[in-house]
Coordinates of C-alpha atoms in Angstrom, one line a residue:
Chain G
M602 CA 7.3 -21.9 20.7
T603 CA 6.9 -22.7 24.4
L604 CA 9.0 -25.8 24.0
L605 CA 11.7 -24.0 22.2
R606 CA 11.8 -21.2 24.8
L607 CA 12.8 -23.6 27.6
P608 CA 16.5 -24.0 26.7
T609 CA 17.0 -20.3 26.4
A610 CA 16.5 -19.8 30.1
T611 CA 19.5 -21.9 30.8
A612 CA 21.6 -21.0 27.8
P613 CA 23.3 -17.8 29.1
A614 CA 24.3 -19.6 32.3
R615 CA 26.2 -22.3 30.4
P616 CA 29.9 -21.4 30.6
A617 CA 31.1 -24.0 27.9
P618 CA 33.7 -22.1 25.9
R619 CA 32.8 -23.9 22.8
A620 CA 29.3 -22.6 22.9
R621 CA 30.5 -19.1 23.4
A622 CA 32.8 -19.5 20.5
R623 CA 29.9 -20.7 18.4
R624 CA 27.8 -17.8 19.4
G625 CA 30.6 -15.4 18.6
R626 CA 30.6 -16.7 15.1
A627 CA 26.8 -16.5 14.9
D628 CA 26.9 -12.9 15.9
R629 CA 29.2 -12.0 13.1
R630 CA 27.6 -9.8 10.5
P631 CA 26.4 -12.1 7.7
R632 CA 28.2 -10.8 4.6
L633 CA 25.8 -12.4 2.1
L634 CA 22.7 -10.8 3.7
V635 CA 24.4 -7.4 3.8
A636 CA 25.4 -7.7 0.2
V637 CA 21.8 -8.6 -0.8
T638 CA 20.5 -5.7 1.2
A639 CA 23.0 -3.3 -0.5
V640 CA 22.0 -4.5 -4.0
F641 CA 18.4 -4.0 -2.9
F642 CA 19.0 -0.4 -1.9
V643 CA 20.9 0.4 -5.1
L644 CA 18.0 -1.0 -7.2
L645 CA 15.4 0.8 -5.0
Y646 CA 16.9 4.2 -5.5
L647 CA 18.3 3.7 -9.0
P648 CA 15.0 4.6 -10.9
I649 CA 14.4 7.6 -8.6
G650 CA 18.0 8.7 -9.2
V651 CA 17.7 8.3 -13.0
V652 CA 14.6 10.4 -13.1
T653 CA 16.1 13.1 -11.0
L654 CA 19.4 13.1 -12.9
F655 CA 17.8 13.3 -16.3
S656 CA 15.5 16.0 -15.2
F657 CA 18.6 18.2 -15.2
N658 CA 19.8 17.0 -18.6
S659 CA 20.6 19.6 -21.2
K660 CA 19.8 17.0 -23.9
K661 CA 16.5 15.4 -24.8
S662 CA 17.9 12.0 -24.1
L663 CA 17.2 9.5 -21.4
T664 CA 20.5 7.6 -21.8
V665 CA 23.1 10.3 -22.4
F666 CA 23.7 13.0 -19.9
G667 CA 24.7 16.1 -21.8
G668 CA 25.3 18.5 -18.9
F669 CA 23.4 20.3 -16.2
S670 CA 20.5 22.4 -17.3
L671 CA 17.1 23.6 -16.0
R672 CA 15.5 23.6 -19.4
W673 CA 12.9 20.9 -18.5
Y674 CA 11.9 22.8 -15.4
R675 CA 11.5 25.9 -17.5
A676 CA 9.4 23.9 -20.0
F677 CA 7.2 22.8 -17.1
V678 CA 6.7 26.3 -15.7
H679 CA 5.6 27.4 -19.2
D680 CA 3.3 24.4 -19.9
D681 CA -0.2 25.6 -19.2
V682 CA -1.8 22.2 -19.5
L683 CA 0.5 20.7 -16.9
L684 CA 0.1 23.7 -14.6
A685 CA -3.7 23.4 -14.8
S686 CA -3.3 19.7 -13.9
L687 CA -1.1 20.7 -10.9
G688 CA -3.9 23.0 -9.7
T689 CA -6.5 20.3 -10.1
S690 CA -4.4 17.8 -8.2
L691 CA -3.8 20.3 -5.4
R692 CA -7.5 21.1 -5.1
I693 CA -8.5 17.4 -5.1
S694 CA -5.9 16.7 -2.4
L695 CA -7.1 19.5 -0.2
V696 CA -10.8 18.6 -0.4
A697 CA -10.1 14.9 0.0
M698 CA -7.9 15.6 3.0
A699 CA -10.5 17.8 4.8
G700 CA -13.4 15.4 4.0
S701 CA -11.7 12.2 4.9
V702 CA -10.1 13.5 8.1
V703 CA -13.4 14.8 9.5
L704 CA -15.3 11.6 8.6
G705 CA -12.4 9.3 9.4
V706 CA -11.7 10.7 12.9
A707 CA -15.4 10.6 13.9
L708 CA -15.5 7.0 12.5
A709 CA -12.4 5.9 14.4
L710 CA -13.8 7.4 17.7
G711 CA -17.1 5.7 17.2
L712 CA -15.6 2.3 16.2
V713 CA -13.4 2.1 19.3
R714 CA -15.9 3.2 21.8
C715 CA -19.1 1.8 20.4
R716 CA -19.3 -1.9 21.0
T717 CA -22.6 -2.7 19.3
R718 CA -23.5 -4.8 16.3
L719 CA -23.6 -1.6 14.2
G720 CA -20.1 -0.9 15.3
S721 CA -18.7 -4.2 14.1
L722 CA -20.6 -3.8 10.8
A723 CA -19.1 -0.3 10.4
G724 CA -15.7 -1.8 11.1
L725 CA -16.1 -4.3 8.3
V726 CA -17.3 -1.7 5.8
M727 CA -14.2 0.4 6.7
L728 CA -11.9 -2.5 5.8
V729 CA -13.3 -3.1 2.3
P730 CA -11.1 -0.5 0.4
L731 CA -8.0 -1.9 2.1
I732 CA -8.6 -5.4 0.7
T733 CA -9.9 -4.3 -2.7
P734 CA -7.4 -3.6 -5.5
E735 CA -7.5 0.0 -6.8
I736 CA -8.6 -1.0 -10.3
V737 CA -11.8 -2.6 -8.8
T738 CA -12.6 0.4 -6.7
G739 CA -11.9 2.7 -9.7
V740 CA -14.2 0.8 -12.0
A741 CA -16.9 0.6 -9.3
S742 CA -16.7 4.4 -8.6
M743 CA -16.9 5.2 -12.3
L744 CA -20.0 2.9 -12.7
L745 CA -21.7 4.5 -9.7
F746 CA -21.3 8.0 -11.1
K747 CA -22.4 6.9 -14.6
G748 CA -25.3 5.0 -13.1
L749 CA -26.4 8.1 -11.2
G750 CA -26.1 10.1 -14.3
V751 CA -23.3 12.3 -12.9
A752 CA -20.8 13.6 -15.4
L753 CA -17.2 12.7 -14.5
S754 CA -15.2 15.8 -13.4
T755 CA -12.8 17.0 -10.8
G756 CA -15.7 16.8 -8.3
T757 CA -16.2 13.0 -8.9
V758 CA -12.5 12.5 -8.3
M759 CA -12.8 14.3 -5.0
L760 CA -15.8 12.2 -3.9
A761 CA -14.0 9.0 -4.8
E762 CA -10.7 10.0 -3.1
I763 CA -12.6 10.9 0.1
T764 CA -14.3 7.5 0.1
F765 CA -11.0 5.6 0.0
S766 CA -9.0 7.9 2.3
I767 CA -11.5 7.5 5.2
S768 CA -10.2 4.0 5.7
Y769 CA -6.6 5.2 6.0
V770 CA -7.5 7.9 8.5
T771 CA -9.6 5.4 10.5
V772 CA -6.8 2.8 10.6
I773 CA -4.2 5.3 11.7
L774 CA -6.5 6.9 14.3
R775 CA -8.1 3.7 15.7
S776 CA -5.0 2.5 17.5
R777 CA -4.4 6.0 19.0
V778 CA -8.0 6.2 20.2
A779 CA -7.7 2.7 21.7
A780 CA -4.5 3.8 23.5
L781 CA -6.3 6.6 25.3
H782 CA -7.7 5.8 28.7
P783 CA -11.5 6.5 28.8
E784 CA -10.9 7.2 32.5
V785 CA -9.5 10.6 31.5
E786 CA -12.8 11.5 29.8
E787 CA -14.7 10.2 32.8
A788 CA -12.6 12.4 35.1
A789 CA -13.5 15.4 33.0
M790 CA -17.2 14.4 33.3
D791 CA -16.8 14.0 37.0
L792 CA -15.5 17.6 37.0
G793 CA -18.7 18.7 35.3
A794 CA -18.0 18.4 31.6
T795 CA -20.7 17.0 29.3
R796 CA -19.7 14.1 27.0
W797 CA -19.3 16.4 24.1
Q798 CA -17.1 18.8 26.1
A799 CA -15.0 15.9 27.3
L800 CA -14.6 14.8 23.7
R801 CA -13.8 18.3 22.4
L802 CA -11.6 19.5 25.3
V803 CA -9.9 16.3 26.3
T804 CA -10.0 13.5 23.7
L805 CA -9.5 15.5 20.5
P806 CA -6.5 17.5 21.7
A807 CA -4.9 14.3 22.7
L808 CA -5.4 12.9 19.2
L809 CA -4.2 16.1 17.5
P810 CA -0.7 14.9 16.5
A811 CA -2.1 11.7 14.9
V812 CA -4.9 13.7 13.2
L813 CA -2.4 16.1 11.7
A814 CA 0.0 13.4 10.6
S815 CA -2.8 11.4 8.9
A816 CA -4.0 14.6 7.2
V817 CA -0.5 15.2 5.7
L818 CA -0.3 11.6 4.7
I819 CA -3.7 11.6 3.0
F820 CA -2.7 14.8 1.1
A821 CA 0.4 13.1 -0.2
L822 CA -1.4 9.8 -1.1
V823 CA -4.3 11.5 -2.9
F824 CA -1.9 13.9 -4.7
D825 CA 0.1 10.9 -6.0
D826 CA -2.9 8.6 -6.6
F827 CA -3.3 7.6 -10.2
V828 CA -5.7 4.6 -10.6
L829 CA -8.7 6.0 -8.9
A830 CA -8.2 9.5 -10.5
Y831 CA -7.8 7.8 -13.9
F832 CA -11.2 6.1 -13.7
T833 CA -13.2 9.0 -12.1
T834 CA -11.8 12.0 -13.9
G835 CA -13.5 13.9 -16.7
V836 CA -12.2 16.1 -19.4
D837 CA -11.6 19.3 -17.4
P838 CA -7.9 19.7 -16.4
Q839 CA -7.0 16.2 -15.4
P840 CA -5.1 15.4 -12.2
L841 CA -1.3 15.6 -12.7
S842 CA -0.7 11.8 -12.4
V843 CA -3.3 11.1 -15.1
R844 CA -1.6 13.6 -17.3
I845 CA 1.8 12.0 -16.6
Y846 CA 0.3 8.6 -17.5
S847 CA -0.8 9.7 -20.9
A848 CA 2.5 11.5 -21.4
I849 CA 4.7 8.4 -20.7
R850 CA 2.5 6.2 -22.7
F851 CA 3.3 8.2 -25.8
G852 CA 7.0 8.1 -25.6
V853 CA 9.8 10.0 -23.9
Q854 CA 9.1 13.5 -22.6
P855 CA 11.9 15.0 -20.6
T856 CA 9.5 17.5 -19.0
I857 CA 7.9 14.6 -17.2
N858 CA 11.3 14.0 -15.6
A859 CA 11.2 17.5 -14.1
V860 CA 7.5 17.1 -13.0
G861 CA 8.3 13.7 -11.6
T862 CA 11.3 15.0 -9.7
L863 CA 9.2 17.8 -8.2
M864 CA 6.6 15.2 -7.2
L865 CA 9.2 12.9 -5.6
A866 CA 10.6 15.8 -3.6
G867 CA 7.1 16.9 -2.6
S868 CA 6.1 13.4 -1.4
V869 CA 9.3 12.8 0.5
A870 CA 8.9 16.2 2.2
L871 CA 5.3 15.4 3.2
I872 CA 6.1 11.9 4.5
A873 CA 9.0 13.4 6.5
L874 CA 6.5 16.0 7.9
A875 CA 4.0 13.3 8.7
L876 CA 6.7 11.3 10.6
F877 CA 7.9 14.4 12.3
I878 CA 4.6 15.8 13.6
P879 CA 4.3 13.4 16.6
R880 CA 7.7 14.5 17.7
L881 CA 6.7 18.1 17.6
F882 CA 4.3 17.2 20.3
G883 CA 6.9 15.4 22.3
R884 CA 6.0 11.9 21.2
R885 CA 8.0 9.0 19.9
G886 CA 8.4 9.5 16.1
G887 CA 6.0 7.6 14.0
L888 CA 6.9 5.0 11.5
D889 CA 3.9 3.3 12.8
I890 CA 1.8 6.0 11.0
L891 CA 3.0 4.5 7.7
S892 CA 2.5 0.9 8.7
G893 CA -0.7 1.5 10.6
E894 CA 0.5 -0.3 13.7
Chain L
M1285 CA -4.6 -2.3 25.1
A1286 CA -5.7 -0.7 28.3
P1287 CA -4.7 -3.1 31.1
L1288 CA -5.7 -0.6 33.8
R1289 CA -9.4 -0.9 32.9
P1290 CA -11.0 -3.6 34.9
S1291 CA -13.1 -5.9 32.8
S1292 CA -16.3 -5.5 34.9
R1293 CA -16.4 -1.7 34.9
T1294 CA -19.3 -0.3 36.8
R1295 CA -21.8 1.1 34.4
R1296 CA -22.5 4.7 34.9
P1297 CA -25.9 6.1 34.2
G1298 CA -24.4 8.3 31.5
D1299 CA -23.2 5.4 29.5
A1300 CA -26.4 4.9 27.5
S1301 CA -26.3 8.5 26.2
G1302 CA -22.6 8.1 25.6
S1303 CA -23.0 5.0 23.4
R1304 CA -25.6 7.0 21.5
M1305 CA -23.0 9.7 20.9
W1306 CA -20.5 7.2 19.6
T1307 CA -23.0 5.8 17.2
W1308 CA -23.8 9.3 15.9
L1309 CA -20.0 9.8 15.4
M1310 CA -19.7 6.6 13.5
L1311 CA -22.7 7.1 11.3
P1312 CA -21.6 9.7 8.7
G1313 CA -18.4 7.9 7.7
T1314 CA -20.2 4.5 7.6
L1315 CA -23.1 5.9 5.5
W1316 CA -20.6 7.6 3.2
M1317 CA -18.7 4.4 2.7
T1318 CA -21.8 2.3 2.2
G1319 CA -23.3 4.8 -0.3
F1320 CA -20.2 5.3 -2.4
L1321 CA -18.3 2.0 -2.0
I1322 CA -20.6 -0.9 -1.1
A1323 CA -23.3 0.4 -3.5
S1324 CA -20.7 0.9 -6.3
L1325 CA -19.4 -2.7 -5.8
V1326 CA -22.9 -4.0 -6.0
L1327 CA -23.4 -2.0 -9.2
V1328 CA -20.4 -3.8 -10.7
A1329 CA -21.9 -7.1 -9.9
I1330 CA -25.3 -6.1 -11.4
L1331 CA -23.7 -4.7 -14.5
A1332 CA -21.7 -7.9 -15.0
V1333 CA -25.1 -9.5 -15.9
G1334 CA -26.5 -6.3 -17.6
T1335 CA -26.1 -4.4 -20.8
T1336 CA -25.3 -0.9 -22.0
D1337 CA -27.2 1.4 -24.4
E1338 CA -25.7 3.0 -27.6
L1339 CA -24.2 5.8 -25.5
G1340 CA -22.5 3.4 -23.2
N1341 CA -24.7 4.1 -20.2
P1342 CA -25.4 1.0 -18.1
R1343 CA -28.7 -0.7 -18.5
F1344 CA -29.9 -3.3 -16.1
G1345 CA -31.2 -6.6 -17.2
F1346 CA -30.3 -10.2 -17.1
D1347 CA -27.8 -11.0 -19.9
L1348 CA -25.1 -13.5 -19.4
S1349 CA -23.2 -12.7 -22.5
G1350 CA -20.5 -10.8 -20.5
V1351 CA -20.1 -13.7 -18.1
R1352 CA -20.1 -16.2 -20.9
A1353 CA -17.4 -14.3 -22.8
L1354 CA -15.0 -15.0 -19.9
A1355 CA -14.7 -18.6 -21.1
D1356 CA -13.2 -17.3 -24.4
P1357 CA -9.6 -18.8 -24.6
A1358 CA -8.3 -15.2 -25.3
Y1359 CA -9.4 -14.2 -21.8
T1360 CA -8.6 -17.4 -19.9
E1361 CA -5.1 -17.1 -21.3
V1362 CA -4.8 -13.5 -19.9
M1363 CA -6.3 -14.7 -16.6
A1364 CA -3.8 -17.6 -16.3
R1365 CA -0.9 -15.2 -17.2
S1366 CA -2.0 -12.7 -14.5
L1367 CA -2.3 -15.4 -11.9
G1368 CA 1.2 -16.7 -12.9
Y1369 CA 2.8 -13.3 -12.9
A1370 CA 1.2 -12.3 -9.6
L1371 CA 2.3 -15.6 -7.9
L1372 CA 5.8 -15.3 -9.3
T1373 CA 5.9 -11.7 -8.0
C1374 CA 4.9 -12.9 -4.6
L1375 CA 7.6 -15.6 -4.6
I1376 CA 10.3 -13.1 -5.8
C1377 CA 9.2 -10.5 -3.3
L1378 CA 9.5 -13.0 -0.5
L1379 CA 13.0 -14.1 -1.6
V1380 CA 14.1 -10.4 -1.9
A1381 CA 12.3 -9.0 1.2
Y1382 CA 13.3 -11.7 3.6
P1383 CA 17.1 -11.1 3.6
V1384 CA 16.5 -7.3 3.5
A1385 CA 14.0 -7.4 6.4
Y1386 CA 16.3 -9.8 8.3
T1387 CA 19.4 -7.7 7.9
V1388 CA 17.7 -4.5 8.9
A1389 CA 15.8 -6.0 11.8
L1390 CA 18.5 -8.1 13.3
H1391 CA 21.7 -6.5 12.1
G1392 CA 20.6 -2.9 11.6
G1393 CA 21.7 -1.8 15.0
R1394 CA 21.1 1.8 15.7
Y1395 CA 20.4 2.5 12.0
K1396 CA 17.5 0.1 12.0
H1397 CA 14.8 2.8 12.0
A1398 CA 16.6 5.0 9.5
L1399 CA 17.0 2.0 7.2
I1400 CA 13.4 1.0 7.3
A1401 CA 12.4 4.6 6.7
A1402 CA 14.7 4.7 3.7
I1403 CA 12.8 1.6 2.4
V1404 CA 9.3 2.9 3.1
V1405 CA 9.7 6.6 2.0
P1406 CA 10.4 6.0 -1.8
F1407 CA 7.3 3.8 -1.8
F1408 CA 5.2 6.8 -1.1
A1409 CA 6.6 8.6 -4.1
N1410 CA 4.4 8.7 -7.1
Y1411 CA 3.8 5.1 -8.4
L1412 CA 3.9 6.2 -12.1
V1413 CA 7.1 8.1 -11.8
R1414 CA 8.8 5.2 -10.0
M1415 CA 7.6 2.7 -12.6
Y1416 CA 8.6 5.0 -15.4
G1417 CA 12.1 5.4 -13.8
W1418 CA 12.3 1.6 -13.4
S1419 CA 11.5 1.1 -17.1
V1420 CA 14.3 3.5 -18.0
V1421 CA 16.7 1.6 -15.7
L1422 CA 15.7 -1.7 -17.3
S1423 CA 15.7 -0.4 -20.9
D1424 CA 18.0 -1.9 -23.5
D1425 CA 20.8 0.5 -22.9
G1426 CA 19.9 1.1 -19.3
P1427 CA 22.3 0.6 -16.4
V1428 CA 21.1 -2.9 -15.4
L1429 CA 21.5 -4.5 -18.8
R1430 CA 24.9 -2.7 -19.3
A1431 CA 26.1 -4.0 -16.0
L1432 CA 24.9 -7.5 -16.9
R1433 CA 26.6 -7.4 -20.3
A1434 CA 29.9 -6.2 -18.7
V1435 CA 30.0 -9.2 -16.4
G1436 CA 29.0 -11.5 -19.3
L1437 CA 25.5 -12.4 -17.9
A1438 CA 23.8 -10.9 -20.9
D1439 CA 24.6 -10.4 -24.6
G1440 CA 23.5 -7.8 -27.1
N1441 CA 20.2 -9.6 -27.7
T1442 CA 19.1 -9.8 -24.1
R1443 CA 16.0 -7.7 -23.4
I1444 CA 14.1 -7.1 -20.2
L1445 CA 11.6 -4.5 -21.4
N1446 CA 8.8 -5.9 -23.5
T1447 CA 9.1 -9.3 -21.9
G1448 CA 7.4 -11.2 -19.1
V1449 CA 10.6 -10.7 -17.1
G1450 CA 10.0 -6.9 -17.4
V1451 CA 6.4 -7.1 -16.2
V1452 CA 7.3 -9.2 -13.2
A1453 CA 10.3 -6.9 -12.4
G1454 CA 7.9 -4.0 -12.5
L1455 CA 5.5 -5.7 -10.2
V1456 CA 8.2 -6.7 -7.8
Y1457 CA 9.6 -3.1 -7.7
G1458 CA 6.2 -1.7 -7.2
F1459 CA 5.0 -3.8 -4.3
V1460 CA 8.1 -5.4 -2.6
V1461 CA 7.6 -2.9 0.3
F1462 CA 4.3 -4.6 1.2
M1463 CA 6.4 -7.7 1.9
I1464 CA 9.2 -6.0 3.8
I1465 CA 7.0 -4.2 6.3
P1466 CA 5.2 -7.2 7.8
L1467 CA 8.3 -9.3 7.6
Y1468 CA 10.3 -6.6 9.4
A1469 CA 7.6 -6.3 12.0
A1470 CA 7.6 -10.1 12.6
L1471 CA 11.5 -10.3 12.7
E1472 CA 11.7 -7.3 15.1
R1473 CA 9.3 -9.1 17.4
L1474 CA 11.3 -12.3 17.1
D1475 CA 12.9 -13.3 20.4
V1476 CA 16.6 -13.4 19.5
S1477 CA 17.3 -15.8 22.3
L1478 CA 15.4 -18.4 20.2
I1479 CA 18.1 -18.2 17.6
E1480 CA 20.8 -18.4 20.2
A1481 CA 19.0 -21.4 21.6
G1482 CA 19.0 -23.0 18.2
R1483 CA 22.7 -22.5 18.0
D1484 CA 23.3 -23.8 21.5
L1485 CA 21.5 -26.9 20.6
Y1486 CA 24.0 -27.4 17.8
G1487 CA 21.8 -26.4 14.9
G1488 CA 23.8 -24.9 12.1
P1489 CA 22.7 -21.5 10.7
V1490 CA 20.7 -23.1 8.0
R1491 CA 18.9 -25.5 10.4
T1492 CA 18.3 -22.8 12.9
F1493 CA 16.8 -20.6 10.2
L1494 CA 14.6 -23.3 8.8
F1495 CA 13.3 -24.6 12.2
V1496 CA 13.3 -21.5 14.4
T1497 CA 13.4 -18.2 12.5
L1498 CA 11.2 -19.1 9.5
P1499 CA 8.4 -20.7 11.5
A1500 CA 8.4 -17.9 14.0
T1501 CA 7.9 -15.3 11.2
R1502 CA 5.6 -17.2 8.9
Q1503 CA 2.6 -15.0 9.8
G1504 CA 4.5 -12.0 8.7
A1505 CA 5.3 -13.8 5.4
A1506 CA 1.7 -14.8 5.0
A1507 CA 0.5 -11.2 5.5
G1508 CA 3.2 -10.0 3.0
L1509 CA 2.1 -12.6 0.4
V1510 CA -1.5 -11.3 0.6
L1511 CA -0.5 -7.6 0.5
V1512 CA 1.7 -8.2 -2.6
F1513 CA -0.8 -10.5 -4.3
L1514 CA -3.7 -8.1 -4.1
P1515 CA -2.2 -5.1 -6.0
A1516 CA 0.0 -7.3 -8.3
M1517 CA -3.1 -9.1 -9.6
G1518 CA -4.9 -5.8 -10.3
D1519 CA -2.1 -3.8 -11.7
F1520 CA -2.1 -2.6 -15.3
V1521 CA 0.7 -0.1 -15.3
S1522 CA 3.6 -2.6 -15.1
A1523 CA 2.3 -4.7 -18.1
Q1524 CA 1.8 -1.5 -20.0
L1525 CA 5.2 0.1 -19.4
M1526 CA 7.4 -3.1 -19.1
G1527 CA 5.6 -5.6 -21.3
G1528 CA 4.6 -5.7 -24.9
P1529 CA 1.0 -6.2 -26.2
D1530 CA 1.4 -9.9 -25.7
Q1531 CA 2.1 -9.5 -22.0
I1532 CA -1.2 -7.9 -20.9
M1533 CA -2.8 -8.8 -17.6
I1534 CA -6.4 -8.8 -16.4
G1535 CA -6.0 -5.2 -15.3
N1536 CA -5.2 -4.1 -18.9
L1537 CA -8.2 -6.1 -20.1
I1538 CA -10.5 -4.3 -17.7
Q1539 CA -9.1 -0.9 -18.6
D1540 CA -9.5 -1.7 -22.3
K1541 CA -13.1 -2.8 -21.9
F1542 CA -14.0 0.4 -20.1
F1543 CA -12.0 2.9 -22.1
Q1544 CA -11.4 1.5 -25.6
G1545 CA -13.7 -1.3 -26.1
Q1546 CA -16.7 0.3 -24.4
N1547 CA -17.9 -3.2 -23.4
W1548 CA -18.9 -2.4 -19.8
P1549 CA -20.7 -5.7 -19.0
L1550 CA -17.7 -7.7 -20.0
G1551 CA -15.4 -5.2 -18.1
S1552 CA -17.6 -5.7 -15.0
A1553 CA -17.6 -9.5 -15.4
L1554 CA -13.8 -9.4 -15.6
T1555 CA -13.7 -7.1 -12.5
M1556 CA -15.9 -9.6 -10.6
L1557 CA -13.7 -12.5 -11.7
L1558 CA -10.7 -10.6 -10.4
M1559 CA -12.4 -9.9 -7.1
L1560 CA -13.4 -13.6 -6.9
V1561 CA -9.8 -14.8 -7.3
L1562 CA -8.6 -12.3 -4.7
L1563 CA -11.3 -13.3 -2.2
I1564 CA -10.3 -16.9 -2.6
G1565 CA -6.8 -15.9 -1.8
M1566 CA -7.9 -13.8 1.2
F1567 CA -10.1 -16.7 2.5
G1568 CA -7.2 -19.1 2.3
Y1569 CA -5.0 -16.6 4.2
L1570 CA -7.6 -16.1 7.0
R1571 CA -8.2 -19.8 7.4
R1572 CA -4.4 -20.3 7.6
T1573 CA -3.9 -17.6 10.3
R1574 CA -7.0 -18.8 12.3
K1575 CA -5.4 -22.3 12.3
D1576 CA -2.1 -20.8 13.4
E1577 CA -3.7 -18.9 16.2
A1578 CA -5.7 -21.9 17.3
E1579 CA -2.5 -23.9 17.5
A1580 CA -0.7 -21.1 19.4
A1581 CA -3.5 -20.9 21.9
R1582 CA -3.3 -24.6 22.6

């Protein structure tokens, strides 16, 4: 790296026309790369497009489009089982959002500011869900509830979803907390605030955009989550994604296209909202919320 | 992160109480995670050597039948297939994601952020719906096979669905974003003058790429490989929707042992085996990045 960097310092100063001609060619847009990227985008959006298109199909086919119709949306609105599942999913998402944001924000604050051995241990525990595949955490949660003799239900899904959402909130909030200057809190304390007041009146308001964005993101993630819900749900109205799973396993059901399209639209709207929230507060928009950087 | 803060900050008398407050803030989340997550993972490990009663409730004991059953050729075959599919998925994701991340990061211009958002957003859409849409796209009279037939790359007998190709295609579609994000981050950080320098030193585009761009972004690639390998190895939806009964992966086995087979000790043993493989992968990654960092520090 360091060795390679040396010639660059002199490179712009070199007037050799040949070199400039070469660079001119190098700067040209590489057609092959652009073509690969274009094909990638087509394939990325094709499945989503197909689901959306056939949700408006007047026929019960997944290959022939018979004309525009809303019949599958009507079928969904009259499907009591699917509607009950929708309600379950909404409740789970709301509870998981509230629980994980409260626990996660507190954890992020503590992790950044507390440099003790307990702090580094908590930091490790927090990372576990991020490096464990969902099927493992799903199986583990199910066994825990069974082992404790708790019947699987909507409540157990909520508990499991909170557990795994705490990590996301903490990861998102951690870098924001680290970016805050502790001097500001100290200034507040010099002006007579207690530590708690400084936290409540100075630190938390500064974190508000990130907290709101992470809350929206958690809502979307939990609403769409399938694996964890699948392992921890009971027989009462199952979460929507679990219901969709059993529907697509047993063949084509165009109603699922309508539900799927609505879920796609909902997720995209929520993600857009999460990205937009920091801007509402006059901050640089936040793709970093998605990548955790 | 905070360069303004001098390293030897004068300790205030209030700091002791402050650190106690931070500990109190940290405690509920940590206890919650320990109680629900760490305890449950320990339970899986215990049940892998335990048994279940007639009702399927876990009973603890020391019984190695679940672990011993892992040596059954039927399971080792599934394990080998899962590993093969997951590694193949990693490789294909790298080959697909690199040009895409490169194009967006270095040639995206002012559309760079919009393009990366356009890649990331669909990934947050429901995984099942995306997979289901993908299986429709790859079906026998779906658009992909029709296009391939039209240009003569496939005939009437070519199938994607219900083959291993379908399973890997599903895994790639599901997780390629995990490769694009770290690669994009690495390529965006890349000092473009390095590439120019490579060119000025008369390295062709290929040589410049191989000796400058690729080494400079290898940490992004390594992170992407881990991020794809983890979920690909544990996935059971792709094999279910895109593969036939002879294409099952370890995730399908685990699901089956817990839901249809009711053999929880065996299911737990399989889960622990999966974790073990992933931990070995993680360990290799961490060792590699440590070595890289040590070299960079020198």
